[in-house]
mmCIF file of C-alpha atoms and ligand atoms in Angstrom:
data_model
loop_
_atom_site.group_PDB
_atom_site.id
_atom_site.type_symbol
_atom_site.label_atom_id
_atom_site.label_comp_id
_atom_site.label_asym_id
_atom_site.label_seq_id
_atom_site.Cartn_x
_atom_site.Cartn_y
_atom_site.Cartn_z
ATOM 1 C CA UNK N 211 96.082 18.012 29.014
ATOM 2 C CA UNK N 212 94.597 18.214 26.096
ATOM 3 C CA UNK N 213 93.983 20.859 23.554
ATOM 4 C CA UNK N 214 90.433 22.102 24.685
ATOM 5 C CA UNK N 215 92.215 22.954 27.930
ATOM 6 C CA UNK N 216 94.742 25.366 26.660
ATOM 7 C CA UNK N 217 92.229 28.316 24.811
ATOM 8 C CA UNK N 218 92.157 30.873 25.920
ATOM 9 C CA UNK N 219 88.911 31.707 27.933
ATOM 10 C CA UNK N 220 86.993 34.238 28.792
ATOM 11 C CA UNK N 221 87.415 34.177 32.503
ATOM 12 C CA UNK N 222 91.009 33.970 31.896
ATOM 13 C CA UNK N 223 91.144 37.814 31.608
ATOM 14 C CA UNK N 224 88.326 38.475 34.343
ATOM 15 C CA UNK N 225 85.283 37.866 32.173
ATOM 16 C CA UNK N 226 82.664 36.319 35.149
ATOM 17 C CA UNK N 227 78.863 34.804 34.602
ATOM 18 C CA UNK N 228 76.123 36.499 36.082
ATOM 19 C CA UNK N 229 76.217 33.733 39.173
ATOM 20 C CA UNK N 230 79.699 35.111 39.788
ATOM 21 C CA UNK N 231 81.857 32.257 37.830
ATOM 22 C CA UNK N 232 84.239 32.723 35.275
ATOM 23 C CA UNK N 233 83.419 33.239 31.990
ATOM 24 C CA UNK N 234 84.397 29.388 29.376
ATOM 25 C CA UNK N 235 83.800 31.369 26.501
ATOM 26 C CA UNK N 236 86.320 30.891 24.173
ATOM 27 C CA UNK N 237 84.540 33.002 20.777
ATOM 28 C CA UNK N 238 84.842 36.434 20.022
ATOM 29 C CA UNK N 239 87.255 37.630 22.577
ATOM 30 C CA UNK N 240 88.489 41.259 22.470
ATOM 31 C CA UNK N 241 91.949 42.314 22.841
ATOM 32 C CA UNK N 242 92.109 42.571 25.970
ATOM 33 C CA UNK N 243 90.555 38.780 25.741
ATOM 34 C CA UNK N 244 87.158 39.478 27.327
ATOM 35 C CA UNK N 245 83.871 38.178 24.824
ATOM 36 C CA UNK N 246 81.265 39.725 23.410
ATOM 37 C CA UNK N 247 79.340 39.790 27.010
ATOM 38 C CA UNK N 248 81.786 40.950 28.751
ATOM 39 C CA UNK N 249 83.953 43.607 27.230
ATOM 40 C CA UNK N 250 82.445 46.611 28.497
ATOM 41 C CA UNK N 251 83.839 48.239 24.782
ATOM 42 C CA UNK N 252 81.526 45.959 23.155
ATOM 43 C CA UNK N 253 78.555 45.936 25.618
ATOM 44 C CA UNK N 254 76.509 48.673 23.260
ATOM 45 C CA UNK N 255 77.467 46.139 20.044
ATOM 46 C CA UNK N 256 76.550 43.104 22.046
ATOM 47 C CA UNK N 257 73.084 44.448 22.736
ATOM 48 C CA UNK N 258 72.133 45.062 18.843
ATOM 49 C CA UNK N 259 73.409 41.781 18.282
ATOM 50 C CA UNK N 260 71.285 40.104 21.446
ATOM 51 C CA UNK N 261 68.457 41.804 20.154
ATOM 52 C CA UNK N 262 69.004 41.669 15.922
ATOM 53 C CA UNK N 263 68.850 37.740 17.066
ATOM 54 C CA UNK N 264 65.799 38.177 18.996
ATOM 55 C CA UNK N 265 64.396 40.136 15.671
ATOM 56 C CA UNK N 266 65.097 37.492 13.436
ATOM 57 C CA UNK N 267 63.519 35.176 15.933
ATOM 58 C CA UNK N 268 60.389 36.367 16.200
ATOM 59 C CA UNK N 269 60.050 37.236 12.835
ATOM 60 C CA UNK N 270 61.203 33.380 12.016
ATOM 61 C CA UNK N 271 58.695 32.094 14.964
ATOM 62 C CA UNK N 272 55.933 34.493 13.441
ATOM 63 C CA UNK N 273 56.225 33.586 9.495
ATOM 64 C CA UNK N 274 56.204 29.930 10.826
ATOM 65 C CA UNK N 275 52.931 30.592 12.432
ATOM 66 C CA UNK N 276 51.408 33.146 9.528
ATOM 67 C CA UNK N 277 52.620 29.743 7.346
ATOM 68 C CA UNK N 278 48.952 28.913 6.386
ATOM 69 C CA UNK N 279 47.794 27.108 3.209
ATOM 70 C CA UNK N 280 46.654 28.792 0.129
ATOM 71 C CA UNK N 281 43.480 28.272 -0.148
ATOM 72 C CA UNK N 282 42.134 29.848 2.707
ATOM 73 C CA UNK N 283 38.476 31.936 1.941
ATOM 74 C CA UNK N 284 38.393 35.080 1.569
ATOM 75 C CA UNK N 285 37.624 37.658 4.664
ATOM 76 C CA UNK N 286 33.818 36.258 6.307
ATOM 77 C CA UNK N 287 31.431 39.351 5.764
ATOM 78 C CA UNK N 288 28.595 37.257 6.187
ATOM 79 C CA UNK N 289 27.265 34.841 8.511
ATOM 80 C CA UNK N 290 27.250 32.368 5.201
ATOM 81 C CA UNK N 291 31.080 32.640 4.631
ATOM 82 C CA UNK N 292 31.339 32.494 8.518
ATOM 83 C CA UNK N 293 29.804 28.731 7.986
ATOM 84 C CA UNK N 294 31.829 28.300 4.408
ATOM 85 C CA UNK N 295 34.911 29.799 7.117
ATOM 86 C CA UNK N 296 34.588 27.247 9.549
ATOM 87 C CA UNK N 297 34.125 24.620 7.611
ATOM 88 C CA UNK N 298 37.599 24.962 5.585
ATOM 89 C CA UNK N 299 38.750 25.168 8.972
ATOM 90 C CA UNK N 300 37.888 22.604 11.021
ATOM 91 C CA UNK N 301 39.724 20.690 7.634
ATOM 92 C CA UNK N 302 42.485 22.331 7.435
ATOM 93 C CA UNK N 303 43.201 21.425 10.885
ATOM 94 C CA UNK N 304 41.778 18.046 10.672
ATOM 95 C CA UNK N 305 44.654 17.365 7.822
ATOM 96 C CA UNK N 306 47.583 19.158 9.220
ATOM 97 C CA UNK N 307 47.382 21.932 6.370
ATOM 98 C CA UNK N 308 46.705 24.596 9.373
ATOM 99 C CA UNK N 309 48.615 24.255 12.922
ATOM 100 C CA UNK N 310 46.346 24.059 15.443
ATOM 101 C CA UNK N 311 47.266 26.953 17.838
ATOM 102 C CA UNK N 312 46.441 28.503 14.400
ATOM 103 C CA UNK N 313 43.166 27.101 13.773
ATOM 104 C CA UNK N 314 42.549 27.594 17.434
ATOM 105 C CA UNK N 315 42.904 31.341 17.286
ATOM 106 C CA UNK N 316 41.225 31.838 13.498
ATOM 107 C CA UNK N 317 38.253 29.535 15.296
ATOM 108 C CA UNK N 318 38.220 32.101 18.580
ATOM 109 C CA UNK N 319 37.652 35.133 15.661
ATOM 110 C CA UNK N 320 35.844 34.176 13.483
ATOM 111 C CA UNK N 321 33.245 33.111 16.726
ATOM 112 C CA UNK N 322 34.102 36.996 17.609
ATOM 113 C CA UNK N 323 32.932 37.742 13.826
ATOM 114 C CA UNK N 324 29.257 35.932 13.819
ATOM 115 C CA UNK N 325 28.361 37.458 17.382
ATOM 116 C CA UNK N 326 29.235 40.426 15.905
ATOM 117 C CA UNK N 327 27.211 40.013 12.604
ATOM 118 C CA UNK N 328 24.246 37.973 13.977
ATOM 119 C CA UNK N 329 23.759 41.565 15.695
ATOM 120 C CA UNK N 330 24.200 43.878 12.759
ATOM 121 C CA UNK N 331 21.850 41.619 10.672
ATOM 122 C CA UNK N 332 19.307 41.805 13.640
ATOM 123 C CA UNK N 333 19.911 45.867 13.782
ATOM 124 C CA UNK N 334 19.474 46.068 10.550
ATOM 125 C CA UNK N 335 16.138 43.823 10.400
ATOM 126 C CA UNK N 336 15.154 45.884 12.935
ATOM 127 C CA UNK N 337 15.046 49.395 11.455
ATOM 128 C CA UNK N 338 14.071 47.373 8.276
ATOM 129 C CA UNK N 339 10.413 46.639 9.857
ATOM 130 C CA UNK N 340 10.585 49.932 12.169
ATOM 131 C CA UNK N 341 9.816 51.522 9.240
ATOM 132 C CA UNK N 342 7.447 49.371 7.433
ATOM 133 C CA UNK N 343 5.996 49.641 10.721
ATOM 134 C CA UNK N 344 6.065 53.122 10.278
ATOM 135 C CA UNK N 345 4.635 53.138 6.408
ATOM 136 C CA UNK N 346 2.639 51.270 7.004
ATOM 137 C CA UNK N 347 0.654 52.960 9.422
ATOM 138 C CA UNK N 348 0.908 55.822 8.090
ATOM 139 C CA UNK N 349 -0.852 54.127 5.069
ATOM 140 C CA UNK N 350 -3.735 52.992 7.354
ATOM 141 C CA UNK N 351 -5.517 54.819 10.093
ATOM 142 C CA UNK N 352 -4.706 54.052 13.318
ATOM 143 C CA UNK N 353 -8.830 53.532 13.733
ATOM 144 C CA UNK N 354 -8.864 50.962 10.949
ATOM 145 C CA UNK N 355 -6.177 49.201 12.656
ATOM 146 C CA UNK N 356 -7.804 49.067 16.239
ATOM 147 C CA UNK N 357 -5.190 50.527 17.696
ATOM 148 C CA UNK N 358 -4.566 53.266 19.633
ATOM 149 C CA UNK N 359 -1.562 55.523 20.133
ATOM 150 C CA UNK N 360 0.174 55.183 22.380
HETATM 151 ZN ZN1 LIG S 142 82.483 36.324 28.931
#
């Protein structure tokens, strides 16, 4: 027998896995011989530890995801900005400065911006043309335009 076999394990004190087999963990055994996961007295602490671990790893994953290159263009406001942003994005992805996943999401968001900006700009143009038309109608009698008011 080796020293490893002589290690006290959680299962020796009755700790069972979800599958119902004796728990083999030799780590962090309490006074009762149970590991943190199977010691009823330490269940809340174990849960807290798992939650903290989950938070830490999700924060780390998020940090990896948002590790952006230093030359990210400013937030686009115009269609020209969007074109410049697309150009930057393409270059950042192909040169490996931005991961493909982030690049894909950014491109998707940019397409949404582009579509909204096009509608916004068209709406502004329509509003401007309507105002010009109204002013022209006021300045010129309808009879001279050869138009009948509807
Ligand atoms: Zn255990």
